mmCIF file of C-alpha atoms and ligand atoms in Angstrom:
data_model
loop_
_atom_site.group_PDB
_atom_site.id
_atom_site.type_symbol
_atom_site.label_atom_id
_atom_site.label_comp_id
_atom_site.label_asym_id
_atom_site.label_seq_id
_atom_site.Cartn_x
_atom_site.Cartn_y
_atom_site.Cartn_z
ATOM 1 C CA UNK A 1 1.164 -22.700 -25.698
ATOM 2 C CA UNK A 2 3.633 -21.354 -28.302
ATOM 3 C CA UNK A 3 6.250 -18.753 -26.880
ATOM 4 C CA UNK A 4 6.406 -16.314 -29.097
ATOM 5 C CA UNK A 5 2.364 -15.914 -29.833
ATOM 6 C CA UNK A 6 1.113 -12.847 -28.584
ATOM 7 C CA UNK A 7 -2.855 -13.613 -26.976
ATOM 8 C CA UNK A 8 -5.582 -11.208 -27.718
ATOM 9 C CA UNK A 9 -9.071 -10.571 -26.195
ATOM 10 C CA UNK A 10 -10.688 -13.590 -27.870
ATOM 11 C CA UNK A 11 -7.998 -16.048 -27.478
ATOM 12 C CA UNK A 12 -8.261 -16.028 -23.686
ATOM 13 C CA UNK A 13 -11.015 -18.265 -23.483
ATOM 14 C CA UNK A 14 -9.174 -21.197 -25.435
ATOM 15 C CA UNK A 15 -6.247 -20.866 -23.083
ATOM 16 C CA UNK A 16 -8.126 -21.474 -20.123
ATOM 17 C CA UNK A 17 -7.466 -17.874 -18.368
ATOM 18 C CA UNK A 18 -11.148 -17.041 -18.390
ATOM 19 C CA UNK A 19 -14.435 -19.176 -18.270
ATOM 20 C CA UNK A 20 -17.506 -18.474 -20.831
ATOM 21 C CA UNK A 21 -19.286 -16.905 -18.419
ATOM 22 C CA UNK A 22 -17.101 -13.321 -18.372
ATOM 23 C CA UNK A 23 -16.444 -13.636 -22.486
ATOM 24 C CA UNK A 24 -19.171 -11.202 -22.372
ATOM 25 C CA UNK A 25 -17.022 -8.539 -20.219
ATOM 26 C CA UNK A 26 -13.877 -9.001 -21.655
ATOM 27 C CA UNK A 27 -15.204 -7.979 -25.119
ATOM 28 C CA UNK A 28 -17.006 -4.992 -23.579
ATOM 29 C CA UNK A 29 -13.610 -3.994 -21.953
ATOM 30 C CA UNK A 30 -11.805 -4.969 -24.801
ATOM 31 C CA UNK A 31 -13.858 -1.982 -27.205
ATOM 32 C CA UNK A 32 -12.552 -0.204 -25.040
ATOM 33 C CA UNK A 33 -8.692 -0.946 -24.033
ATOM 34 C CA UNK A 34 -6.160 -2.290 -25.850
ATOM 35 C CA UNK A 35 -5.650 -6.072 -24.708
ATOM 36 C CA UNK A 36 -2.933 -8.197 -25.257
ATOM 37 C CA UNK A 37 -0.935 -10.804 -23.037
ATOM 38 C CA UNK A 38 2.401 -12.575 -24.185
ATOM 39 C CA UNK A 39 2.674 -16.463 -23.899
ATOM 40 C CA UNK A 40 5.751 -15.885 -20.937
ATOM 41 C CA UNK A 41 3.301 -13.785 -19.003
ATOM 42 C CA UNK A 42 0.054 -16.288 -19.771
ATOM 43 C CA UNK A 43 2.139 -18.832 -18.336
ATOM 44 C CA UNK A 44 2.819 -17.614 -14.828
ATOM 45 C CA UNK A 45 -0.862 -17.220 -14.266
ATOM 46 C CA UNK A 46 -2.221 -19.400 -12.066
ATOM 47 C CA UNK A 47 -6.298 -19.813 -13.286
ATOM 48 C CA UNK A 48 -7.428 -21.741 -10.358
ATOM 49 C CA UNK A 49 -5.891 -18.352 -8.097
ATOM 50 C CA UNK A 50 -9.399 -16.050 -7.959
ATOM 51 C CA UNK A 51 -6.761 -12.865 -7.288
ATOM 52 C CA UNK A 52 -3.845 -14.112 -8.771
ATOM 53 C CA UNK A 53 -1.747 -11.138 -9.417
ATOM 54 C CA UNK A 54 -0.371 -11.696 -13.078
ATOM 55 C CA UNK A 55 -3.680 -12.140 -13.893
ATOM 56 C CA UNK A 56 -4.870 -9.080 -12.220
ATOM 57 C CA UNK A 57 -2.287 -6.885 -14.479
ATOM 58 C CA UNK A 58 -3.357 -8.510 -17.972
ATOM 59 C CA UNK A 59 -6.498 -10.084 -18.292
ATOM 60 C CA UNK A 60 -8.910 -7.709 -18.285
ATOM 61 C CA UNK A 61 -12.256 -7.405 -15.956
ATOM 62 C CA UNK A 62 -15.366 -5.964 -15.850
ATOM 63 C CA UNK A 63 -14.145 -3.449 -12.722
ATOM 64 C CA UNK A 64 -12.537 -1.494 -16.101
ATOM 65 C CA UNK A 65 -15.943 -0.571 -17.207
ATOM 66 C CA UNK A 66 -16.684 1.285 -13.787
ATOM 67 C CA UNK A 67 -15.071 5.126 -14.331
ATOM 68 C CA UNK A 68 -14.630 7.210 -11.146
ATOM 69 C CA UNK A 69 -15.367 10.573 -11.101
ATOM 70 C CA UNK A 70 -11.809 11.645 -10.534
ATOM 71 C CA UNK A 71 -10.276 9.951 -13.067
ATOM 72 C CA UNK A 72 -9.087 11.617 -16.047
ATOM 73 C CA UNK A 73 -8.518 10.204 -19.512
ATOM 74 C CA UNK A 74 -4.903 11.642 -19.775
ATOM 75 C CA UNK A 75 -3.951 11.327 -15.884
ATOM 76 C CA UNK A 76 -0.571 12.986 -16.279
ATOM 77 C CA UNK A 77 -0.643 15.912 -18.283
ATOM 78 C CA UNK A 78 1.296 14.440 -21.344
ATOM 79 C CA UNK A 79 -1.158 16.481 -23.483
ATOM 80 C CA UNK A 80 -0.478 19.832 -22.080
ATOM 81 C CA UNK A 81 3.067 18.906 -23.000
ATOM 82 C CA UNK A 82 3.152 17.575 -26.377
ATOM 83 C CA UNK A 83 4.450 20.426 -28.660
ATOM 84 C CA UNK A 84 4.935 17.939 -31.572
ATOM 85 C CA UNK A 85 3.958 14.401 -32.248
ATOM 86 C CA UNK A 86 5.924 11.836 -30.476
ATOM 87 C CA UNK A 87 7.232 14.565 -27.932
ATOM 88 C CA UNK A 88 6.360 15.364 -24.366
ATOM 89 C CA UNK A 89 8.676 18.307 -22.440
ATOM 90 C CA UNK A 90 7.572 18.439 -19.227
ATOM 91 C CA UNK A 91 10.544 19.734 -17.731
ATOM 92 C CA UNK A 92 13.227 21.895 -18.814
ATOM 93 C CA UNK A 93 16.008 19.598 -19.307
ATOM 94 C CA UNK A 94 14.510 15.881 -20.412
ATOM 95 C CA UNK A 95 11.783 15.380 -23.187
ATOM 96 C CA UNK A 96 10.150 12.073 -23.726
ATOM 97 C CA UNK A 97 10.119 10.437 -27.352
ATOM 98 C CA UNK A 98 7.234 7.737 -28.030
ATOM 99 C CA UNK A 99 7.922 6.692 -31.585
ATOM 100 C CA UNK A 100 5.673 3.659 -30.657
ATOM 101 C CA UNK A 101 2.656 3.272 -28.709
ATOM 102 C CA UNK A 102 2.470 -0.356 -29.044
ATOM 103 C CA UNK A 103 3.515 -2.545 -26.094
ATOM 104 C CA UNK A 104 4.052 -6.633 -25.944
ATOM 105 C CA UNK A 105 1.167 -6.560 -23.431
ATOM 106 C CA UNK A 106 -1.511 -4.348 -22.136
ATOM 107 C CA UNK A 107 -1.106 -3.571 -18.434
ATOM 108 C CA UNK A 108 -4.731 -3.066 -17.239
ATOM 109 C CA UNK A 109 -3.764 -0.160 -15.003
ATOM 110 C CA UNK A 110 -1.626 1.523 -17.634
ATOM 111 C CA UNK A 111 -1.444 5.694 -17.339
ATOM 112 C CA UNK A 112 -1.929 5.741 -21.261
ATOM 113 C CA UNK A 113 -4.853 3.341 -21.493
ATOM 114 C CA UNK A 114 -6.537 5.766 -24.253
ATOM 115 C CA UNK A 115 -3.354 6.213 -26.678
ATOM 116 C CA UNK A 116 -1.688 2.587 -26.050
ATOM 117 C CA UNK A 117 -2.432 -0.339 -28.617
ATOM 118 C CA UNK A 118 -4.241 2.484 -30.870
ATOM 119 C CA UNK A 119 -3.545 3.580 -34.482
ATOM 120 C CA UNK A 120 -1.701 5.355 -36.092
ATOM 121 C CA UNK A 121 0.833 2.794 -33.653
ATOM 122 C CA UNK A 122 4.037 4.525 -35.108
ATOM 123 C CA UNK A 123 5.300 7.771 -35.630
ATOM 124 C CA UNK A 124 5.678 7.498 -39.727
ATOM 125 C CA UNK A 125 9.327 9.137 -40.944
ATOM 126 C CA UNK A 126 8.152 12.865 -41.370
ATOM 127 C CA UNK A 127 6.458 13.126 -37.525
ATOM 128 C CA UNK A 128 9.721 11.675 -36.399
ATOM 129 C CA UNK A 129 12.049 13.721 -38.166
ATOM 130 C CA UNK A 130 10.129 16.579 -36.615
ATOM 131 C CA UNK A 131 10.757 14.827 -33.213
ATOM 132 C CA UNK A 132 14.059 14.725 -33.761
ATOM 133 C CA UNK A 133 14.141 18.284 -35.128
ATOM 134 C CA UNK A 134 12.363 19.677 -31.887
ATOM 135 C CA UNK A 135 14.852 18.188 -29.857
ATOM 136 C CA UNK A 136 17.960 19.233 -31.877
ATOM 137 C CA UNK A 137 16.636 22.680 -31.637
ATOM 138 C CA UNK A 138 16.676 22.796 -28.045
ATOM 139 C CA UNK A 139 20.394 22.980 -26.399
ATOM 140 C CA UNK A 140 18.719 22.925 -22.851
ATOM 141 C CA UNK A 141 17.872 19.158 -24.035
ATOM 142 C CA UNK A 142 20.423 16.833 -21.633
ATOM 143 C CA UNK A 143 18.408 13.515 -21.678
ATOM 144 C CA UNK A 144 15.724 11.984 -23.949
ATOM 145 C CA UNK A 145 13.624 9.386 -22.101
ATOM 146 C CA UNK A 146 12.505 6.925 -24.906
ATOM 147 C CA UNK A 147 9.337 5.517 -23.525
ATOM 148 C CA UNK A 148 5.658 4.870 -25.574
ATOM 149 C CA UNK A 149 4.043 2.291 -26.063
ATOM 150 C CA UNK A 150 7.107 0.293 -25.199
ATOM 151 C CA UNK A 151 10.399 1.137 -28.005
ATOM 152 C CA UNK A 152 12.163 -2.416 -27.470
ATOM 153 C CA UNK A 153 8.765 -3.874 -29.454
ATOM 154 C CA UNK A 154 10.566 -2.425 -32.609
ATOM 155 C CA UNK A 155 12.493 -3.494 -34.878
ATOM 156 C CA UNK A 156 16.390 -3.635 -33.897
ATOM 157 C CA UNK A 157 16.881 -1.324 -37.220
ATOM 158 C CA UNK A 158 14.630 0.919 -36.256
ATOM 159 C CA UNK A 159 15.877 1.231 -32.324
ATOM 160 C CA UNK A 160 19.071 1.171 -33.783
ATOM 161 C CA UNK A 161 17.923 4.658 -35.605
ATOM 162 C CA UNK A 162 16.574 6.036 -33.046
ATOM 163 C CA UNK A 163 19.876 5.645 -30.697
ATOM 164 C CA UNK A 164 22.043 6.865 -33.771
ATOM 165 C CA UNK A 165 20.134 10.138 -34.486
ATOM 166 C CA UNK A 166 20.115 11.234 -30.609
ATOM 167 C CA UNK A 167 23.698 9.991 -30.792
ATOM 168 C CA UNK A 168 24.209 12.738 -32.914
ATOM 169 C CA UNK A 169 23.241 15.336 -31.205
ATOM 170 C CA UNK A 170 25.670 17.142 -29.202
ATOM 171 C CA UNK A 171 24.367 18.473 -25.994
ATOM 172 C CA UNK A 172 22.035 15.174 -25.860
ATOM 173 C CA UNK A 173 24.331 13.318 -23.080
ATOM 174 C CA UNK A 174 22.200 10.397 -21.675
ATOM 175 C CA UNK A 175 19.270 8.293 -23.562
ATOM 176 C CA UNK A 176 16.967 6.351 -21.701
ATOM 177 C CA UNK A 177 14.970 3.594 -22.773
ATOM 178 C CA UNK A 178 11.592 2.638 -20.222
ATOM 179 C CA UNK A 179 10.631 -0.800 -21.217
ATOM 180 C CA UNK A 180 8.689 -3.935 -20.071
ATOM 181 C CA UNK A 181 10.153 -6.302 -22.835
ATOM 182 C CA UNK A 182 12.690 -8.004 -20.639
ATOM 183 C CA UNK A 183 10.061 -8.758 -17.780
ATOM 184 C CA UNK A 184 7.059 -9.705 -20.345
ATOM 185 C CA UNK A 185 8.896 -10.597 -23.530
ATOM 186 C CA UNK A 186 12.392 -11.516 -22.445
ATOM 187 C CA UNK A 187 12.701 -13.396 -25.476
ATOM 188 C CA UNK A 188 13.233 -10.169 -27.969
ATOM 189 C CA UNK A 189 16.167 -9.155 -25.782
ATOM 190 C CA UNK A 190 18.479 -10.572 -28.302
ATOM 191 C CA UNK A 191 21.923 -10.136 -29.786
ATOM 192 C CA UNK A 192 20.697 -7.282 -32.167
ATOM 193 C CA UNK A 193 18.716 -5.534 -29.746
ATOM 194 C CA UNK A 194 21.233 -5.348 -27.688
ATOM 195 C CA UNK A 195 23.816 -4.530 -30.443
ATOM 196 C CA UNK A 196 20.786 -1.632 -31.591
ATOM 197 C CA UNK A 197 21.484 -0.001 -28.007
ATOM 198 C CA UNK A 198 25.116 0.654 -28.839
ATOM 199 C CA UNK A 199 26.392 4.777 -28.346
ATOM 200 C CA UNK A 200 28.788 6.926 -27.425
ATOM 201 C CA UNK A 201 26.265 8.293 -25.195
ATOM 202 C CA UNK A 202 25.403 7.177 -21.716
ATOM 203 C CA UNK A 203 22.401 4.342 -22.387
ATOM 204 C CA UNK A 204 20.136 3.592 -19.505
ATOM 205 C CA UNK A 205 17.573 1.432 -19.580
ATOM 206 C CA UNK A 206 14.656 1.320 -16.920
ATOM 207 C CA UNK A 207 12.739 -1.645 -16.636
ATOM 208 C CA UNK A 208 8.933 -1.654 -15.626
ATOM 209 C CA UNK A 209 8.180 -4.935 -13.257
ATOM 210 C CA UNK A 210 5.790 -5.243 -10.188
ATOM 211 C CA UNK A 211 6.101 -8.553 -8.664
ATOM 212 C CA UNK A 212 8.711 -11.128 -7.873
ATOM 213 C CA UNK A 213 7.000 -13.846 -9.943
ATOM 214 C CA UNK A 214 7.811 -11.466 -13.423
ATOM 215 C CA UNK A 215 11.896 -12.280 -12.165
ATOM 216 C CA UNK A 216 11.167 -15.245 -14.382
ATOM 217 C CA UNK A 217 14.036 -17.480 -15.426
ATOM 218 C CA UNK A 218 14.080 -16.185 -19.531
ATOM 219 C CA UNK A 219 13.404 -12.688 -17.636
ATOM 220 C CA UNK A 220 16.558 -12.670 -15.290
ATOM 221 C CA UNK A 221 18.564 -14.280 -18.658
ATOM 222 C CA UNK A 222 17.301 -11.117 -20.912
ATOM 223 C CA UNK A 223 18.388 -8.632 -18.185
ATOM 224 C CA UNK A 224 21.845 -10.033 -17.119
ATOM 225 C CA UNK A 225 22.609 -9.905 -21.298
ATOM 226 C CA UNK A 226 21.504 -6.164 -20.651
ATOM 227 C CA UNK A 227 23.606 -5.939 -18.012
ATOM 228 C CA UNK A 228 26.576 -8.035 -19.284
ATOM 229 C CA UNK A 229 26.936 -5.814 -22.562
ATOM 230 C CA UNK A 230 27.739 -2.628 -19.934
ATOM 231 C CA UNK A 231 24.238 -0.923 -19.775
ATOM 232 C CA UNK A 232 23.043 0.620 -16.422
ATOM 233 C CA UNK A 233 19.932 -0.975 -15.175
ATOM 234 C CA UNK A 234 17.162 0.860 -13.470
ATOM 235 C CA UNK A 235 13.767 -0.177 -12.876
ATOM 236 C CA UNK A 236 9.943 1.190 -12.199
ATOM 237 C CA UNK A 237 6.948 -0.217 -10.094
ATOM 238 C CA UNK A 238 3.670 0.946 -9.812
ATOM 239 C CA UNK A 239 2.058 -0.080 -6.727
ATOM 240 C CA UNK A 240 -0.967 -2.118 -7.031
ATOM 241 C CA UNK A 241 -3.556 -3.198 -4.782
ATOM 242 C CA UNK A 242 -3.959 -7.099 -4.883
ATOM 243 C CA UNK A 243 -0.851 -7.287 -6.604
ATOM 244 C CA UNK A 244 2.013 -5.722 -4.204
ATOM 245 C CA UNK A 245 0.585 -3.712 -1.800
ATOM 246 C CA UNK A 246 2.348 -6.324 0.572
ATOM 247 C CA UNK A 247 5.597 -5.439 2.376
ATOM 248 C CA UNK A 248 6.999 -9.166 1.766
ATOM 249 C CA UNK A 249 6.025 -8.697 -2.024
ATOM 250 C CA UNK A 250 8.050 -5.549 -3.001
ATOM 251 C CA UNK A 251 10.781 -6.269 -0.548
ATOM 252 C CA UNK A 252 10.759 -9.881 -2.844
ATOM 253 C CA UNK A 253 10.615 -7.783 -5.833
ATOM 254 C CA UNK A 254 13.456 -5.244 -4.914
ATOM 255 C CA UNK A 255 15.623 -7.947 -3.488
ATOM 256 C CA UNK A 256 15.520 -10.100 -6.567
ATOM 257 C CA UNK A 257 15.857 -6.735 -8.783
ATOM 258 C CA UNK A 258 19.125 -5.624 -7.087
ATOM 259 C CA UNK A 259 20.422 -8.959 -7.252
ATOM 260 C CA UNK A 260 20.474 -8.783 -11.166
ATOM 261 C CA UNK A 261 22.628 -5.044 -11.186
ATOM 262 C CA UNK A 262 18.859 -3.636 -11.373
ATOM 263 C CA UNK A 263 18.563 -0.660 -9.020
ATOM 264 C CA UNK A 264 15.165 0.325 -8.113
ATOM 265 C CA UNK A 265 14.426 3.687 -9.112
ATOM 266 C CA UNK A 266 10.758 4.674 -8.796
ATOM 267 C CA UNK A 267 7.591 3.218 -6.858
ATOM 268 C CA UNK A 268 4.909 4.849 -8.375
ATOM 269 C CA UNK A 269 1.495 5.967 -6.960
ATOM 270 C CA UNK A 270 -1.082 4.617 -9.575
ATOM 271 C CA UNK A 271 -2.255 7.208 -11.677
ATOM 272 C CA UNK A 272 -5.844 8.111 -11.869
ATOM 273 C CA UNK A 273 -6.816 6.519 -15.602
ATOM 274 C CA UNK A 274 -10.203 5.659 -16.131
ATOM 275 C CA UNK A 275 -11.153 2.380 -14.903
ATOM 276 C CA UNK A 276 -8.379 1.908 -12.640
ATOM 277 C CA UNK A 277 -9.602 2.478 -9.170
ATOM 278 C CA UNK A 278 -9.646 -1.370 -7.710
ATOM 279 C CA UNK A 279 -6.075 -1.214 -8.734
ATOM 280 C CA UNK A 280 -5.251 2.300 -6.243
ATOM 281 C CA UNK A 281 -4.210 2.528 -2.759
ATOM 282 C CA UNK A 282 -4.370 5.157 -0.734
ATOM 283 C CA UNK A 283 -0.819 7.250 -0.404
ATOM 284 C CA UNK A 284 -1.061 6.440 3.453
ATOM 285 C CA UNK A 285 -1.384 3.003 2.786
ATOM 286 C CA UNK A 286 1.890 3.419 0.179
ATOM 287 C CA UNK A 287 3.280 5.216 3.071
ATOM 288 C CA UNK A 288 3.013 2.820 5.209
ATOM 289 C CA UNK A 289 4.413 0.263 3.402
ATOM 290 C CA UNK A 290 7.733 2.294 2.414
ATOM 291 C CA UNK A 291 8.327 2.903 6.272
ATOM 292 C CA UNK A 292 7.456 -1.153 6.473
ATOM 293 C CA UNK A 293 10.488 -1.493 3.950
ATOM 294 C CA UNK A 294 12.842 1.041 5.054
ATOM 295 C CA UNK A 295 12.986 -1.188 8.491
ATOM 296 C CA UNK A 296 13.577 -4.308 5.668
ATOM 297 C CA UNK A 297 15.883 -3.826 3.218
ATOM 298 C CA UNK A 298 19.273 -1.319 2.556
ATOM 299 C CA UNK A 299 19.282 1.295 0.658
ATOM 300 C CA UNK A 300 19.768 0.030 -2.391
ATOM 301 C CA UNK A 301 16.550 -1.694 -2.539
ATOM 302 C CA UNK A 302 14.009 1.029 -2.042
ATOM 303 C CA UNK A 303 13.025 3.172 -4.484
ATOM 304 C CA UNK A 304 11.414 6.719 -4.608
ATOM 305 C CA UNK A 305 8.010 6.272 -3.947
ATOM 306 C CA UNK A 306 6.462 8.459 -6.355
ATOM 307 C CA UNK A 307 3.480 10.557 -7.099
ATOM 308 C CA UNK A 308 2.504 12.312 -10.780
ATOM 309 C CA UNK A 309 0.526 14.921 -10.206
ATOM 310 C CA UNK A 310 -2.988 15.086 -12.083
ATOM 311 C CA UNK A 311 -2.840 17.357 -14.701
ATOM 312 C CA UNK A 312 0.784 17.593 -16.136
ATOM 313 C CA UNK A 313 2.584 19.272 -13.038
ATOM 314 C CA UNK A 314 5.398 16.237 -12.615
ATOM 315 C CA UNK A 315 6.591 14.279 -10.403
ATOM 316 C CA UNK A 316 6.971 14.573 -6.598
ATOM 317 C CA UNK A 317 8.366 12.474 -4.051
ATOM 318 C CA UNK A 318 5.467 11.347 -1.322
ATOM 319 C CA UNK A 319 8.021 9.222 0.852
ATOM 320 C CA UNK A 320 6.953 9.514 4.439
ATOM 321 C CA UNK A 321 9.019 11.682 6.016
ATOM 322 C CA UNK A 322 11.719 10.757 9.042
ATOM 323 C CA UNK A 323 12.021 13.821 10.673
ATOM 324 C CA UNK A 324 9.808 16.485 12.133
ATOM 325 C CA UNK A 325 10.692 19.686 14.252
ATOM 326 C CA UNK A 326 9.337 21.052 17.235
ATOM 327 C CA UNK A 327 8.466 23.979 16.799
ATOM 328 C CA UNK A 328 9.765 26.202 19.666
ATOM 329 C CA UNK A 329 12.529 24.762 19.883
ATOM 330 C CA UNK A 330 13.558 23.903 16.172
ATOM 331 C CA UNK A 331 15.118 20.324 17.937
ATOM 332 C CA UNK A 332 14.361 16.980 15.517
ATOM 333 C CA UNK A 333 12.452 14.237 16.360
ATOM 334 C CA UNK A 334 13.851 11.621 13.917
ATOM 335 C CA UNK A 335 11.835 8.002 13.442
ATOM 336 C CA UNK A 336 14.116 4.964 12.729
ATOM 337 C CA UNK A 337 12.921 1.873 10.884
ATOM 338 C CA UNK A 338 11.213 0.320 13.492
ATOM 339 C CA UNK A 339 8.774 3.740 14.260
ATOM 340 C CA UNK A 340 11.252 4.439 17.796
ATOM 341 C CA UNK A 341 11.437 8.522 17.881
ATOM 342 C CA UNK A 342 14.758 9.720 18.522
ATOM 343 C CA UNK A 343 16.043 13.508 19.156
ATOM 344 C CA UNK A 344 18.171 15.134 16.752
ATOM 345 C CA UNK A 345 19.519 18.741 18.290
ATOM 346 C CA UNK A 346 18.142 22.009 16.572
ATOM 347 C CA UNK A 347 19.727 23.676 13.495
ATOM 348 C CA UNK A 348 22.666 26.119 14.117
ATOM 349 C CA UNK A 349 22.547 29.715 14.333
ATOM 350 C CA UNK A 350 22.436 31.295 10.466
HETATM 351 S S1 SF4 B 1 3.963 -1.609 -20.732
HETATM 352 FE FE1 SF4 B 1 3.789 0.490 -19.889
HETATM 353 S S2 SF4 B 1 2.916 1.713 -21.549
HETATM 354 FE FE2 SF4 B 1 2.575 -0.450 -22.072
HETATM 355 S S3 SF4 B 1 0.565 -0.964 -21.258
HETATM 356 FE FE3 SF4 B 1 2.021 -1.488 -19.638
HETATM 357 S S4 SF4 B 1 2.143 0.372 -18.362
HETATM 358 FE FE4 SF4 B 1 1.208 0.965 -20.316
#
C-alpha cells in the first residue's frame, strides 16, 4: 500500500479491510459520513481481529445507520456559538477558529460528523478575514484554539498565515493548534510545518490519539520533531468502548504519551452525535476506570476526564470525586487509589 494515499469508502474493499458482503453498508454509511482512512492508519489494522480497535475508529459500520433518540446532530452547542463563519466563542476568554473542516481521516465517532469532510471544506479569504476581524475586535480574546476539520491538513503557507495574523494581534497571548496529523499522518509533520508554527506567541499543540497502537514508530518521530523545535505538547482522548475502555489500554496510552514530552490533557466523555452510541460508555463506567488509573499511574499521566455538555453549555470535569463529608460533623472521608477510606479532620472555624 502506498504511504501517502489517502483510502476512501470504495477503496476499502481492494485493501482487504472489508469483505463484499458489508460493501453494501459502507456505501449507505458513507452517503452519509465523511470516510476516509490514511495508508499509516490502514496499516495497523489487523483484518482477521473481528473488534480490532483501529478498525473500529475508521472503517465505518452499519451500527452508524442506527440514530438514538438522544443524540443530536450538533452534540456540543458549536452552533449556538458561531457568531461568524469559522468562529465558535463559547467562553469569554478563548474562541475556536476552523478555517478547515477537512481531516486526514474520518474518526467514526467524531462530535462534528455532519460539518467534517463537507463542502465548502475551507473558509475562502473574505470569511476568514472576518474571522480574524471578530477576534481582533475582542480584547477579552487571550487564546485562539485552532481546531476544524484538522488545520495541520493545510498547506504550510497557509498555517503559516494563520499563525502570523493571530501573531499580530496584541492581547492574543497563546495559539493552540488540536490536531490528529502526527498520530494518523505523521508523515506531513515536516520541516515546513514545523517552520509554519513559528511565533512570538506561546504555540501549543494538542494532539488527538486513543490507543497505544497509534504511538506508531513515524508517529513518535513526527511528535519528538514537534517537541524538539520547543513546542509544548498536550494531548486529547475520547474514551471509546471496544477501543479503550480498558484500564491497561489508557494507562498504555498515557504512559507512552508522557514518555514523548506529551502531557495528557483531556479524557473525553463521547459526545452524543448521531450514530455513535456502540462507541459510548456510561460516565460510571469512565469513572470507574479513572479511579482504576489514579491507583496506576502518577500524576502526570492522567488526564481530566471530561464531559461537554449537550447543547453548547461547555465543559465540566466528571472525575470521580476523592472526598466526601459527613455531614454533622463536616469531618472527610478521603478514598486513596486502592478504594481504602481514610479520615480527613473537618474544616476550620470561618
Ligand atoms: S480528527 Fe477530530 S475532527 Fe477530524 S474526524 Fe477525527 S474527531 Fe472529527
Amino acid at each position: 500500500m502506498e504511504r501517502d494515499r489517502t483510502l476512501r469508502a470504495e477503496d476499502l474493499g481492494s485493501v482487504g479491510l472489508v469483505g463484499p458482503a458489508r460493501f453494501e453498508e459502507i456505501r449507505r454509511v458513507a452517503q452519509e459520513f465523511a470516510v476516509a482512512l490514511t495508508a499509516d492508519m490502514a496499516a495497523l489494522i489487523d483484518p482477521a481481529h473481528p473488534a480490532d480497535p483501529i478498525a473500529a475508529q475508521f472503517v465505518p459500520s452499519g451500527a452508524e445507520l442506527e440514530i438514538a433518540r438522544e443524540e443530536r446532530t450538533d452534540p456540543i452547542g458549536d452552533e449556538r456559538w458561531a457568531p461568524v463563519p469559522g468562529i465558535v466563542h463559547r467562553y469569554p476568554d478563548r474562541v475556536l477558529l476552523k478555517p478547515t473542516v477537512l481531516c486526514p481521516v474520518y474518526c467514526r465517532f467524531c462530535f462534528r460528523r455532519e460539518v467534517v469532510g463537507k463542502q465548502p471544506a475551507m473558509l475562502d479569504r473574505p470569511a476568514l478575514d472576518r474571522a480574524f476581524d471578530y477576534i481582533r475586535q475582542r480584547p477579552e480574546v487571550w487564546e485562539v484554539i485552532v481546531s476544524g476539520g484538522d488545520p495541520f491538513v493545510l498547506a504550510p503557507r497557509r498555517l503559516g498565515e494563520v499563525v502570523r495574523r493571530l501573531d499580530h494581534i496584541p492581547h492574543v497571548a497563546v495559539i493552540r493548534f488540536h490536531t490528529r496529523v502526527p498520530v494518523v499522518d505523521p508523515r506531513r509533520v515536516k520541516p515546513p510545518l514545523i517552520q509554519a508554527l513559528a511565533a512570538e506567541k506561546a504555540v501549543y499543540v494538542v494532539l488527538h490519539a486513543n490507543h497505544p497502537r497509534e504511538l506508531t514508530t513515524q508517529a513518535r518521530e513526527a511528535i519528538t520533531r514537534l517537541s524538539r523545535a520547543g513546542i509544548p505538547l498536550l494531548s486529547q482522548t475520547v474514551l471509546l468502548r471496544g477501543v479503550n475502555d480498558d484500564a491497561s489500554v489508557l494507562e498504555a496510552l498515557f504512559r507512552g504519551l508522557v514518555a514523548l514530552r506529551v502531557k495528557p490533557y483531556y479524557l473525553h466523555h463521547a459526545d452524543l452525535a448521531r450514530g455513535t452510541a456502540h462507541f459510548r460508555t456510561g460516565i460510571r463506567a469512565g469513572q470507574r476506570l479513572v479511579r482504576a488509573l489514579r491507583g496506576r499511574v502518577s500524576g502526570l499521566c492522567q488526564p481530566t476526564y471530561v464531559l461537554d455538555i449537550p447543547g453548547g453549555y461547555g465543559k465540566v470535569p466528571i472525575t470521580p470525586c476523592a472526598v466526601s463529608a459527613e455531614a454533622e460533623t463536616g469531618k472527610w472521608n478521603v478514598e486513596d487509589g486502592t478504594g481504602m477510606q481514610h479520615a480527613y479532620p473537618a474544616d476550620p472555624e470561618g
